[in-house]
Backbone atoms as SQL, in Angstrom:
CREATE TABLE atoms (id INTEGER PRIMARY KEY, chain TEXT, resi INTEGER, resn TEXT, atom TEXT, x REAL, y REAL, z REAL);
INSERT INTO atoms VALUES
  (1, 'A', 1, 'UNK', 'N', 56.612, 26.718, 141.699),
  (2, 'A', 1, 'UNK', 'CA', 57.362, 26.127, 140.625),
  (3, 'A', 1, 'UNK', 'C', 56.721, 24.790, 140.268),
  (4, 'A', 2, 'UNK', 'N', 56.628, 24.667, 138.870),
  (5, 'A', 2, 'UNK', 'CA', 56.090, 23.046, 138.597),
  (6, 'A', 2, 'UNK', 'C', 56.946, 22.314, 138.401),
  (7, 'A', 3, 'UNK', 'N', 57.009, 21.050, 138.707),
  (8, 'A', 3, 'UNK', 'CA', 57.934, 19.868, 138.672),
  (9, 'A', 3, 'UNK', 'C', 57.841, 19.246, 137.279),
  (10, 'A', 4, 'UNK', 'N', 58.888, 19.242, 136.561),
  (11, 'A', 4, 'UNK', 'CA', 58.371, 18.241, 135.367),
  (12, 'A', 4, 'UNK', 'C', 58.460, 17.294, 135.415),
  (13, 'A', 5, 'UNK', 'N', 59.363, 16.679, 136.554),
  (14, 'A', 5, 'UNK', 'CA', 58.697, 15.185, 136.462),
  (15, 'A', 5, 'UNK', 'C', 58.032, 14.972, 137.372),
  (16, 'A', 6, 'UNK', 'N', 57.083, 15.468, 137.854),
  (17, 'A', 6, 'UNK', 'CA', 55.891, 15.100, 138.561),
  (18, 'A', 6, 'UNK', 'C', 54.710, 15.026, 137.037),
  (19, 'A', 7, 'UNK', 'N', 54.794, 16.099, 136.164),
  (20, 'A', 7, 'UNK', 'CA', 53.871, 15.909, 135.127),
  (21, 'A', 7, 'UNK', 'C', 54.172, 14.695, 133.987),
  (22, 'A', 8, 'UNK', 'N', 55.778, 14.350, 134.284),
  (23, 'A', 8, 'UNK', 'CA', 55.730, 13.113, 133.273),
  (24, 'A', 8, 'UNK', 'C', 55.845, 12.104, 134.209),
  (25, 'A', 9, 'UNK', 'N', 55.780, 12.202, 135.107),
  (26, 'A', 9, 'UNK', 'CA', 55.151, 10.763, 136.231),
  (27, 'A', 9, 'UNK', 'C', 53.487, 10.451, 136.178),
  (28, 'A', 10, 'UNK', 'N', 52.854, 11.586, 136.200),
  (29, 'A', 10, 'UNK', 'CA', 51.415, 11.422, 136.346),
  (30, 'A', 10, 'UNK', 'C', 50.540, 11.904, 135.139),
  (31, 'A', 11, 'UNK', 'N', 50.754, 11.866, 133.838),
  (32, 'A', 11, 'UNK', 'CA', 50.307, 13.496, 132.836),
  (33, 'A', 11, 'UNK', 'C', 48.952, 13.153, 133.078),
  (34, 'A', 12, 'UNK', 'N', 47.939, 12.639, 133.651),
  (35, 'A', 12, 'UNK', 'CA', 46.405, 12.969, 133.933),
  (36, 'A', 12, 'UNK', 'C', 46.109, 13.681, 135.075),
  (37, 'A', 13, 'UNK', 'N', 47.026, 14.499, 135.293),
  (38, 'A', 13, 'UNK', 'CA', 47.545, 15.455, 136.836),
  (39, 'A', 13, 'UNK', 'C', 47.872, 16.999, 135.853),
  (40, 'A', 14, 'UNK', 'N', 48.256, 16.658, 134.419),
  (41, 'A', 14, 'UNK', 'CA', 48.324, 17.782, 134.076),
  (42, 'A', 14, 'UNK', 'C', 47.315, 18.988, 133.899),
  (43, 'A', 15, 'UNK', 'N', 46.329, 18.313, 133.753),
  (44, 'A', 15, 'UNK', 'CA', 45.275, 18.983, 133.621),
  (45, 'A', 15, 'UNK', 'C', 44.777, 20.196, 134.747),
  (46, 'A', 16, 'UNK', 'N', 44.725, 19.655, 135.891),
  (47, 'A', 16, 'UNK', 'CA', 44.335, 19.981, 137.538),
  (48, 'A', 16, 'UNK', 'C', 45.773, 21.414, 137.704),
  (49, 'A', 17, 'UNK', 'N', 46.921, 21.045, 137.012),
  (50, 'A', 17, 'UNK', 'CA', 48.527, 21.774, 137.590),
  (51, 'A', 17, 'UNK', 'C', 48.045, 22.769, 136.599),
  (52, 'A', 18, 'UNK', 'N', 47.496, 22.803, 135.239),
  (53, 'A', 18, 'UNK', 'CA', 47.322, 23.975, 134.301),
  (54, 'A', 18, 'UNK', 'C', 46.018, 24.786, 135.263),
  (55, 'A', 19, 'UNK', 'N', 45.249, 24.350, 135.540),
  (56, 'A', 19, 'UNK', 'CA', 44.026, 25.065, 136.075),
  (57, 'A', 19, 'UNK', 'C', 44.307, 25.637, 137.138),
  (58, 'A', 20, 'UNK', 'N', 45.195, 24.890, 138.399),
  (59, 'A', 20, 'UNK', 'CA', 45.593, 25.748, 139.079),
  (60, 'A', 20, 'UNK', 'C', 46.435, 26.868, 139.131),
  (61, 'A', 21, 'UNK', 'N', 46.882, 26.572, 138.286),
  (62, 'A', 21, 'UNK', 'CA', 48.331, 27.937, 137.586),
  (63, 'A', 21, 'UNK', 'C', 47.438, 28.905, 137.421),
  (64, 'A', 22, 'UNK', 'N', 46.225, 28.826, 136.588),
  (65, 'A', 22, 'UNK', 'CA', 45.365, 29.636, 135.790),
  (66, 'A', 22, 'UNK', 'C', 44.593, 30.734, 136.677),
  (67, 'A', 23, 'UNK', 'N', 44.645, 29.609, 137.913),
  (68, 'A', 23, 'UNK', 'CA', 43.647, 30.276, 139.132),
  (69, 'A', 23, 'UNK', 'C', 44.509, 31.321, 139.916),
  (70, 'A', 24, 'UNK', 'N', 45.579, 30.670, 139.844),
  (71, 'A', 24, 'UNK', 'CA', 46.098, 31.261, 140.684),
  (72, 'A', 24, 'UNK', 'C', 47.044, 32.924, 139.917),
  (73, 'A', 25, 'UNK', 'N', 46.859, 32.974, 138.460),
  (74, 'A', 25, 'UNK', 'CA', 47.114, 34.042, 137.864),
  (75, 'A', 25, 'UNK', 'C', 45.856, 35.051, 137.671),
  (76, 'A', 26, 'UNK', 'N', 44.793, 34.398, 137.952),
  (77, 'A', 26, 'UNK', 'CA', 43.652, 35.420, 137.662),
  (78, 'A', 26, 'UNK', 'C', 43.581, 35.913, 139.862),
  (79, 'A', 27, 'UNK', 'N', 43.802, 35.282, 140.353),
  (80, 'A', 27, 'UNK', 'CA', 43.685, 35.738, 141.640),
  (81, 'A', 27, 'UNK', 'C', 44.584, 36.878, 141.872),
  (82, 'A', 28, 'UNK', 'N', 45.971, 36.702, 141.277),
  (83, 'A', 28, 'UNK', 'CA', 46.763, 37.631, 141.203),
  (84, 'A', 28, 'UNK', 'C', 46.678, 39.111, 140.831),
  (85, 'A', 29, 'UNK', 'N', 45.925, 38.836, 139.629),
  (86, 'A', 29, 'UNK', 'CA', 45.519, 39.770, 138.594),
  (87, 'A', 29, 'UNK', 'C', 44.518, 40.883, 139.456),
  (88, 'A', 30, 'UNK', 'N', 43.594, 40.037, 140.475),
  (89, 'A', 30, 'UNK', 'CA', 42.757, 40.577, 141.115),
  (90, 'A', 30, 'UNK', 'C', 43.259, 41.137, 142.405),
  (91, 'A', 31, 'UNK', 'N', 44.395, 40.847, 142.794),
  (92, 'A', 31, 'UNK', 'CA', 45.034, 41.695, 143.991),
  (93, 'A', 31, 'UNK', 'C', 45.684, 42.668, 143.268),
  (94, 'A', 32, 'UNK', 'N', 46.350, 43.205, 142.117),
  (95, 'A', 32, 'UNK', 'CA', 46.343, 44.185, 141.668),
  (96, 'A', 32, 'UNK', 'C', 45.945, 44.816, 141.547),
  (97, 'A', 33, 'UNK', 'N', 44.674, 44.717, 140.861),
  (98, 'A', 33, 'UNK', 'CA', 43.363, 45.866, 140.582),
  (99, 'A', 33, 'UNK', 'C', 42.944, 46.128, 142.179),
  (100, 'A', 34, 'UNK', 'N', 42.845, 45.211, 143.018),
  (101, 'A', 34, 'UNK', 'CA', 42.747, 45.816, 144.355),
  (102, 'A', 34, 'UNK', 'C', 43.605, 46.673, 145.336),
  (103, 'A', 35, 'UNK', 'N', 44.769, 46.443, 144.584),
  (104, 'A', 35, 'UNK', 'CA', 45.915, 47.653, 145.033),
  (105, 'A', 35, 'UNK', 'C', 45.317, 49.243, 144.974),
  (106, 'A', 36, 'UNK', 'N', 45.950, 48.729, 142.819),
  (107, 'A', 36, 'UNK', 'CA', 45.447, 50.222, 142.620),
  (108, 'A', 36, 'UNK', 'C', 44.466, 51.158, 142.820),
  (109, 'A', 37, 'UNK', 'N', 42.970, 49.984, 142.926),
  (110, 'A', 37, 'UNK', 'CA', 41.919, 50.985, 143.547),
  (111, 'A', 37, 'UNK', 'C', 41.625, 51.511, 144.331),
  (112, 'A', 38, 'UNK', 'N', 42.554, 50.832, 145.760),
  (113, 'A', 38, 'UNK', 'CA', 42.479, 51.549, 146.967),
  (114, 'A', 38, 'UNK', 'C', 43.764, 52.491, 147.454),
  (115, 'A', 39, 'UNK', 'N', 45.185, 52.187, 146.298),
  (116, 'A', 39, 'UNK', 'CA', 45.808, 52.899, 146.389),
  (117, 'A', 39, 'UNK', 'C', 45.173, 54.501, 145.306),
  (118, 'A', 40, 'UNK', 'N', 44.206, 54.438, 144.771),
  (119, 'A', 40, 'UNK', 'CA', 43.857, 55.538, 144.113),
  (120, 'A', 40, 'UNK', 'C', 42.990, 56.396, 145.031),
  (121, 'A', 41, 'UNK', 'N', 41.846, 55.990, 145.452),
  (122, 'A', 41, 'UNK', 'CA', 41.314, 56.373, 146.672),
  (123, 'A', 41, 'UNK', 'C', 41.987, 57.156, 147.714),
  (124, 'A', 42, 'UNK', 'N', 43.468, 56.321, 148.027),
  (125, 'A', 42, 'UNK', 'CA', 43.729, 57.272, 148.676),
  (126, 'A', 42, 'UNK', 'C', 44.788, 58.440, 148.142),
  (127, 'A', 43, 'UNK', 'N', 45.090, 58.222, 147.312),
  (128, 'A', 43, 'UNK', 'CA', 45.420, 59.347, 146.106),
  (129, 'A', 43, 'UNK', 'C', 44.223, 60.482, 146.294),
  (130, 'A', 44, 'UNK', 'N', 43.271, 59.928, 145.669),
  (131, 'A', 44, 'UNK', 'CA', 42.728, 61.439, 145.883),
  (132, 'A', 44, 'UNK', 'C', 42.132, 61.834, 146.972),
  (133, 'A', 45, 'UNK', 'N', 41.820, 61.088, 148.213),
  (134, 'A', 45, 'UNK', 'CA', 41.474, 61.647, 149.587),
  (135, 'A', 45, 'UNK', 'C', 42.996, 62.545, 149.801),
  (136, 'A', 46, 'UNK', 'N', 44.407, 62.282, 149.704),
  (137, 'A', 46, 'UNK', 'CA', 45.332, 63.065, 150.350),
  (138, 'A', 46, 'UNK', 'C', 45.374, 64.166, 149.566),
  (139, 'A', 47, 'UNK', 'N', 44.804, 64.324, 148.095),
  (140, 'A', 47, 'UNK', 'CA', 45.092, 65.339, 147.225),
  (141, 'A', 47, 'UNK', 'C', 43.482, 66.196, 147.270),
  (142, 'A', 48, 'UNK', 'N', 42.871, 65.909, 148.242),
  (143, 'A', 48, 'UNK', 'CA', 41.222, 66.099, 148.535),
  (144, 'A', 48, 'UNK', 'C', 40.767, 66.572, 147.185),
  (145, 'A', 49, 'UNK', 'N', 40.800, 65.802, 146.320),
  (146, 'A', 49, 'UNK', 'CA', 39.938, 65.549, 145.655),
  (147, 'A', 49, 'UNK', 'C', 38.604, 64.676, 145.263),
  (148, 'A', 50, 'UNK', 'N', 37.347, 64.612, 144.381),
  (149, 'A', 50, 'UNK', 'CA', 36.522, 64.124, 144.975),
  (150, 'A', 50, 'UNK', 'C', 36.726, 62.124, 144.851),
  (151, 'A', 51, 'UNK', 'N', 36.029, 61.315, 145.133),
  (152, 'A', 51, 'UNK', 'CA', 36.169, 60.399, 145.253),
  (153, 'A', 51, 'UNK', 'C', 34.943, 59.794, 144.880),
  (154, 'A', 52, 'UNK', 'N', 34.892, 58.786, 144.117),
  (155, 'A', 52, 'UNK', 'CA', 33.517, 58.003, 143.653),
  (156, 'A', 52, 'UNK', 'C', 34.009, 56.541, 144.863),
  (157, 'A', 53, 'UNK', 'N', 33.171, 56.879, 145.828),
  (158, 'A', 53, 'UNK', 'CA', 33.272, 55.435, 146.705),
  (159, 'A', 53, 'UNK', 'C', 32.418, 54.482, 146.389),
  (160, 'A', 54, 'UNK', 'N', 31.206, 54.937, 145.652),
  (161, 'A', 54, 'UNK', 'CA', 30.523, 54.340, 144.926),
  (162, 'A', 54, 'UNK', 'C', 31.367, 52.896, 144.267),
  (163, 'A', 55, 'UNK', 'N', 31.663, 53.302, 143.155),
  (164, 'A', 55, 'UNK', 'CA', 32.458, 52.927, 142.019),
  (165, 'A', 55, 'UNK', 'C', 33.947, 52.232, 142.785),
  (166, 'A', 56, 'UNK', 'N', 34.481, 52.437, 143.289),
  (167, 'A', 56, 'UNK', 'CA', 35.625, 52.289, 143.881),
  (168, 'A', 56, 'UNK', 'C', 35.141, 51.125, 145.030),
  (169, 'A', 57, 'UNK', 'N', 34.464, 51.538, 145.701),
  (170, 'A', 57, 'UNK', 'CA', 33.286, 49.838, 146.538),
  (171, 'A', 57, 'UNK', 'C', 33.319, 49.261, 146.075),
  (172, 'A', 58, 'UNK', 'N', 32.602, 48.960, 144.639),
  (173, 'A', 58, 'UNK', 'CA', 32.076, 47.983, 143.702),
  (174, 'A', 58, 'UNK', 'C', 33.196, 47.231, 142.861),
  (175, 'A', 59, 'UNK', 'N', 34.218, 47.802, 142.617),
  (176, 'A', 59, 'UNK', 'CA', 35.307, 47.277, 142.441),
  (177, 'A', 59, 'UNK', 'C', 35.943, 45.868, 143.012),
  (178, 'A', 60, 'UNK', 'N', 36.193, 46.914, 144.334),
  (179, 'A', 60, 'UNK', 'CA', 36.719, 46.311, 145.378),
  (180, 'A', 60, 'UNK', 'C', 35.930, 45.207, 145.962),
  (181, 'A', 61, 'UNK', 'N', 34.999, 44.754, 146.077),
  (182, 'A', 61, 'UNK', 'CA', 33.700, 43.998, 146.310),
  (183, 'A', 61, 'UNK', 'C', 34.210, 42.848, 145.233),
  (184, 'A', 62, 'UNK', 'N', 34.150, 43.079, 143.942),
  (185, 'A', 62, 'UNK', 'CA', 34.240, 42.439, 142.899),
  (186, 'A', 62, 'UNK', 'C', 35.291, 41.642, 142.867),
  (187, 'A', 63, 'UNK', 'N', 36.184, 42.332, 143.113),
  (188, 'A', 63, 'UNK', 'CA', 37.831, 42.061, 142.913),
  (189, 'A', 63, 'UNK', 'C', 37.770, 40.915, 144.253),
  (190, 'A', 64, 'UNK', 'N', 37.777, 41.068, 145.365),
  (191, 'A', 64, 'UNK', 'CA', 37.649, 40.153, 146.781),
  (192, 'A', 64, 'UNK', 'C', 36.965, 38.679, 146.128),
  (193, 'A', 65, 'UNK', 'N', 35.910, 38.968, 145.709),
  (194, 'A', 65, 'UNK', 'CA', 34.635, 38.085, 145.384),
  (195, 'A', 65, 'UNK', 'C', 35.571, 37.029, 143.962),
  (196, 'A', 66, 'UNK', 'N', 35.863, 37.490, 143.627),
  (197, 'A', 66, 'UNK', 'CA', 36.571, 36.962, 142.228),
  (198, 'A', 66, 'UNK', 'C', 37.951, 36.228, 142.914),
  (199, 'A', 67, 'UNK', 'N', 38.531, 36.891, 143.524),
  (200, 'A', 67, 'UNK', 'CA', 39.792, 36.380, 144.180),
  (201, 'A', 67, 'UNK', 'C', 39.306, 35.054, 145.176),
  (202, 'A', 68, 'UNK', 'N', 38.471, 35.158, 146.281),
  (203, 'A', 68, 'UNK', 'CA', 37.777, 34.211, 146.740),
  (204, 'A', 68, 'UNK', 'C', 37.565, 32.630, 146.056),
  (205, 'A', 69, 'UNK', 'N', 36.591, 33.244, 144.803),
  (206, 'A', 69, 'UNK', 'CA', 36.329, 32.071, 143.917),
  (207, 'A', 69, 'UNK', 'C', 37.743, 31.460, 143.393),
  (208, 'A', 70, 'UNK', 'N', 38.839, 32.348, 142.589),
  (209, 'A', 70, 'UNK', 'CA', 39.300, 31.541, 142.294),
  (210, 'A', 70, 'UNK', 'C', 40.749, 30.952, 142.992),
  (211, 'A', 71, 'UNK', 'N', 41.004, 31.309, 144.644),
  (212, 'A', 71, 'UNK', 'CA', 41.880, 30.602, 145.476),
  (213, 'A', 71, 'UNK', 'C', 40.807, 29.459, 146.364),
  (214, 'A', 72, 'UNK', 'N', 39.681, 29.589, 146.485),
  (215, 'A', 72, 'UNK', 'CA', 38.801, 28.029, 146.201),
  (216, 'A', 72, 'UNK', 'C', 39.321, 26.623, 145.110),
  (217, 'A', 73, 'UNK', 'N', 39.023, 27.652, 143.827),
  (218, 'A', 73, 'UNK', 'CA', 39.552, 26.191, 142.775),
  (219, 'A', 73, 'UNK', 'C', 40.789, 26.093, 142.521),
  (220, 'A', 74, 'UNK', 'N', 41.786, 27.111, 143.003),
  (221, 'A', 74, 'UNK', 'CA', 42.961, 26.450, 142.862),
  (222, 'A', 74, 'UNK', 'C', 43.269, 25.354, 144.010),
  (223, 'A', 75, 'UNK', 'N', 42.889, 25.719, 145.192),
  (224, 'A', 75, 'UNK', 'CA', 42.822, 24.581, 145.850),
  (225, 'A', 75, 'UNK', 'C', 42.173, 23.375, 145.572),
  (226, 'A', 76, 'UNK', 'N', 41.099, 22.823, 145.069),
  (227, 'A', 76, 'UNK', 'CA', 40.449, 22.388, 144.496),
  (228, 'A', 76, 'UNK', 'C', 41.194, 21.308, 143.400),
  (229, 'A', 77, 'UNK', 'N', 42.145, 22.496, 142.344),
  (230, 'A', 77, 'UNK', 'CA', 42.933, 21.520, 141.632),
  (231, 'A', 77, 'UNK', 'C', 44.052, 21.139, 141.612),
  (232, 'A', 78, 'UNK', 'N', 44.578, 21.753, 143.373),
  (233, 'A', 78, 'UNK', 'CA', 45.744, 20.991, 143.592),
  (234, 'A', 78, 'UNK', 'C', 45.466, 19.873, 144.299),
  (235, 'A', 79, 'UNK', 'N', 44.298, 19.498, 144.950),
  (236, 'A', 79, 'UNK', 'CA', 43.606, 18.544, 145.482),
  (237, 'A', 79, 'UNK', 'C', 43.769, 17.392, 144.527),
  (238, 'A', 80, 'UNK', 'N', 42.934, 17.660, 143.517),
  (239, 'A', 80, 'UNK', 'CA', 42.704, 16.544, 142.425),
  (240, 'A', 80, 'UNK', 'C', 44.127, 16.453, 142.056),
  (241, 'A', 81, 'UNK', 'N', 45.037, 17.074, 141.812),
  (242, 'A', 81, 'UNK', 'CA', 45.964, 16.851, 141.083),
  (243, 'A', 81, 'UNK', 'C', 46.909, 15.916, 142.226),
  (244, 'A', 82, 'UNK', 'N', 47.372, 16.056, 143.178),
  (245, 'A', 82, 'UNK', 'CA', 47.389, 15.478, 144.901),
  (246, 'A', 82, 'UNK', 'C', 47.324, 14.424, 144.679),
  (247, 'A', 83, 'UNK', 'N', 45.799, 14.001, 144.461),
  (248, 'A', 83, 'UNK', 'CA', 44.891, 12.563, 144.715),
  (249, 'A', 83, 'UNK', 'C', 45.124, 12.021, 143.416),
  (250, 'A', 84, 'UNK', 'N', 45.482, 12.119, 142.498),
  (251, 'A', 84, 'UNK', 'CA', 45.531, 11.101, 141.309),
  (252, 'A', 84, 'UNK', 'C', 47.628, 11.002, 141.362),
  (253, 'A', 85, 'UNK', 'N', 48.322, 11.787, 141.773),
  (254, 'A', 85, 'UNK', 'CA', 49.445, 11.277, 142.150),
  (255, 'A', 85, 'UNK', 'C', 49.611, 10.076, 143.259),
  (256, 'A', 86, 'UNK', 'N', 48.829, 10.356, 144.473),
  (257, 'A', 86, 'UNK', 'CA', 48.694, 9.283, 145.786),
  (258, 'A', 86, 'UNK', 'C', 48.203, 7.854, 145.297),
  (259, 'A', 87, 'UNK', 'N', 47.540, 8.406, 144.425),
  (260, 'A', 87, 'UNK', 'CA', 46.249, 6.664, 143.770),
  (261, 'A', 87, 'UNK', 'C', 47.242, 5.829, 142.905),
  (262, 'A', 88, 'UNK', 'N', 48.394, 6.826, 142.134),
  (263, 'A', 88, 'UNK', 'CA', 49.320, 5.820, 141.070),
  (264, 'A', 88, 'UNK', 'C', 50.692, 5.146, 141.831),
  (265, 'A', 89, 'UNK', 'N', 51.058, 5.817, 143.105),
  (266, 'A', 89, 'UNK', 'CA', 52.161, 5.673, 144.108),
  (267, 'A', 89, 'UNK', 'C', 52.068, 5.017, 145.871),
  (268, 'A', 90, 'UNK', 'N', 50.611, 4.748, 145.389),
  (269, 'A', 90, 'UNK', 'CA', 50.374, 4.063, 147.031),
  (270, 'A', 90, 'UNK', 'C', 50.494, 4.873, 148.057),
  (271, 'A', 91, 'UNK', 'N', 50.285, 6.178, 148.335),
  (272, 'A', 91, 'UNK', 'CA', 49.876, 6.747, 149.492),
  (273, 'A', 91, 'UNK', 'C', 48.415, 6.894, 149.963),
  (274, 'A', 92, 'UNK', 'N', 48.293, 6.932, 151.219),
  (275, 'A', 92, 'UNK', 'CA', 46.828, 7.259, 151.163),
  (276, 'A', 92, 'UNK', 'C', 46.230, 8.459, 151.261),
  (277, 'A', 93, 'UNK', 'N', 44.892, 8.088, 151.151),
  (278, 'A', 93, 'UNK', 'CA', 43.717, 9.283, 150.355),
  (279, 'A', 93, 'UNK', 'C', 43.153, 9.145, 151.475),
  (280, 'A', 94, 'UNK', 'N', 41.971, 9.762, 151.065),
  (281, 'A', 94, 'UNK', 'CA', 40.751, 10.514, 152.134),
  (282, 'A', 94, 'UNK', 'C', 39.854, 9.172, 151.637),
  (283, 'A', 95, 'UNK', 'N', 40.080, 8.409, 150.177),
  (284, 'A', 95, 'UNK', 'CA', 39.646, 7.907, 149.869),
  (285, 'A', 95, 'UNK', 'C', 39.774, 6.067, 149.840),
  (286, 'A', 96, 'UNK', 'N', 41.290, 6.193, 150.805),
  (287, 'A', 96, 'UNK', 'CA', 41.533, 4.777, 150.867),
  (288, 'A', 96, 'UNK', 'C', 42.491, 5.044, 151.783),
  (289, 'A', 97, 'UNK', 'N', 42.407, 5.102, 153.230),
  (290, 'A', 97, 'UNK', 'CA', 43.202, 6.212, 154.213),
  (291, 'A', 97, 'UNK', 'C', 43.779, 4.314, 154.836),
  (292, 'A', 98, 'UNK', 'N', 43.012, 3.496, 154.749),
  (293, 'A', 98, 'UNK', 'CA', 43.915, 1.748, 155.282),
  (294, 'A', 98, 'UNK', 'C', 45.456, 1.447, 154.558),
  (295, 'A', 99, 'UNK', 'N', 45.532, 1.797, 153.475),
  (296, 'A', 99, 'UNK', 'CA', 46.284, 0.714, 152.713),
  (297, 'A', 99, 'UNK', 'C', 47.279, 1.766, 152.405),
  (298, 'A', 100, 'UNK', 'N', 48.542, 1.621, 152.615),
  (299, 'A', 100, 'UNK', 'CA', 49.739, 1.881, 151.392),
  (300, 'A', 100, 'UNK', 'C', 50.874, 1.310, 151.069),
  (301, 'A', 101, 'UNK', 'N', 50.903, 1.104, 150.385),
  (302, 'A', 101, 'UNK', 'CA', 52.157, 0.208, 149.434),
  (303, 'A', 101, 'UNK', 'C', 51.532, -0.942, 149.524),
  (304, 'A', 102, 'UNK', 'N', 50.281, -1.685, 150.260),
  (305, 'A', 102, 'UNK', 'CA', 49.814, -3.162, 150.263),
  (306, 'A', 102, 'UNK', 'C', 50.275, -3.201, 151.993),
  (307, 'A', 103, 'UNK', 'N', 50.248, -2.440, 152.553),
  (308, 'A', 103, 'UNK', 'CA', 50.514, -3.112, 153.490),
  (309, 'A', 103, 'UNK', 'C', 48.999, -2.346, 154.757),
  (310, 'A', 104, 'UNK', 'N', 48.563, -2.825, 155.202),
  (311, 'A', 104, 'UNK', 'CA', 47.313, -2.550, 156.127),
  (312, 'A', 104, 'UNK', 'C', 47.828, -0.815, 157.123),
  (313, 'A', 105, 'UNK', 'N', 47.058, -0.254, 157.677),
  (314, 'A', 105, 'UNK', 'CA', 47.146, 0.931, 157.815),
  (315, 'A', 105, 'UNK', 'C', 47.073, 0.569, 159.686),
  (316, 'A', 106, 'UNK', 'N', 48.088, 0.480, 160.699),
  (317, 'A', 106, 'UNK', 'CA', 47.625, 0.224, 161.767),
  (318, 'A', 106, 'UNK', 'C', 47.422, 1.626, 162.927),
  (319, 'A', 107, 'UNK', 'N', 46.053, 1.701, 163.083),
  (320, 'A', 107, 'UNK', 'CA', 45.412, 2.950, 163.754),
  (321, 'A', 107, 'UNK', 'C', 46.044, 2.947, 165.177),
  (322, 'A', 108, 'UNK', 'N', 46.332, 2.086, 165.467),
  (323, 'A', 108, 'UNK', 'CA', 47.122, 2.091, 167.237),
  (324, 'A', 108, 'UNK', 'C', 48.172, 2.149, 166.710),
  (325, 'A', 109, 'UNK', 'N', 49.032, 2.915, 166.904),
  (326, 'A', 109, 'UNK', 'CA', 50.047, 3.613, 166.344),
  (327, 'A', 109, 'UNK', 'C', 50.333, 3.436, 168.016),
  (328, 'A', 110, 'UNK', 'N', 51.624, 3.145, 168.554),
  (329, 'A', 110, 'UNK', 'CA', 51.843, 3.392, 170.307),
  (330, 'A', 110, 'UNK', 'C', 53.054, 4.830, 169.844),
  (331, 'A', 111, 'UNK', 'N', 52.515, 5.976, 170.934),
  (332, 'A', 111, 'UNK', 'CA', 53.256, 7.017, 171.477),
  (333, 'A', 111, 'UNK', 'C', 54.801, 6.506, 171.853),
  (334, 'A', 112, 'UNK', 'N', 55.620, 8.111, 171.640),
  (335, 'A', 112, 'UNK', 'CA', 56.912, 7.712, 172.332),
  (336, 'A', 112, 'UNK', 'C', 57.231, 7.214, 173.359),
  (337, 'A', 113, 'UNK', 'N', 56.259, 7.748, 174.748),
  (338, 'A', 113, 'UNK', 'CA', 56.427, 7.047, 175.735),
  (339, 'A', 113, 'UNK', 'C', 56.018, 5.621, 175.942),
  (340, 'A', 114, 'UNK', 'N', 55.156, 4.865, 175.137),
  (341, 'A', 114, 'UNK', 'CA', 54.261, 3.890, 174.959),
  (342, 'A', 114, 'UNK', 'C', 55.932, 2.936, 174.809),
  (343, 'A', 115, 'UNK', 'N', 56.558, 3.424, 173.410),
  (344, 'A', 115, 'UNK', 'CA', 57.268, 2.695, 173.138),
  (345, 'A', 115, 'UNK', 'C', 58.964, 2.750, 174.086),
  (346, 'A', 116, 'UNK', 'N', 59.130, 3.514, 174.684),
  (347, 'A', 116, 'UNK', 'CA', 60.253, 3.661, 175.440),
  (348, 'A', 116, 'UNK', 'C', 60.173, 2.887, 176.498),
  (349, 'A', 117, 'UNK', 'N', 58.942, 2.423, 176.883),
  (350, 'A', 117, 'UNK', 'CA', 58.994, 1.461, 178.253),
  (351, 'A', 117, 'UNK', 'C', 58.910, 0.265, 177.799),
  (352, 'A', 118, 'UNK', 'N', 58.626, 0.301, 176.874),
  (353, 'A', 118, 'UNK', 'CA', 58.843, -1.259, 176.416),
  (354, 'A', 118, 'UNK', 'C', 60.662, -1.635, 176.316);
């Protein structure tokens, strides 16, 4: 689900939330066609009829390969879309992992037990 006010908090985030939508409908698109082709396959192996595994491989090959690429860039542009929300709200990034809200980032962090004996 998209947030609308995450897009009218950040709209240079909109861009990254459309692309990932996009990705993530063509990935979809491609687990379908990977249904039906292997649910057809076995359609006609139970009805022993003949079978182009050929053709039905190459598909399936395609379809994986395509799906691959595009659950890569949807990740990709939920990343960017992520990182330009964190940069306008003071959380940190990969890219400024010290600082948030202005206040210094302290790496000795003391454990529960650290702090219970105190």
């Amino acid at each position: 689900m998209i947030k609308k006010r995450l897009i009218g908090l950040v709209p240079e985030s909109k861009k990254y939330i459309v692309a990932n939508v996009l990705f993530q409908w063509i990935s979809l698109c491609c687990n379908v066609v990977l249904i039906c082709t292997i649910a057809g396959v076995l359609n006609r192996l139970m009805a022993k009829e003949t079978v182009a595994y050929g053709r039905s491989l190459l598909i399936i090959l395609v379809a994986v390969g395509i799906r691959i690429i595009c659950v890569k860039l949807a990740n990709t542009a939920s990343y960017y879309a992520s990182k330009r929300v964190k940069r306008n709200y003071g959380y940190r990034t990969k890219e400024n992992p010290g600082k948030r809200d202005g206040k210094p980032y302290d790496k000795n962090i003391l454990s529960r037990k650290s702090r219970d004996k105190r």
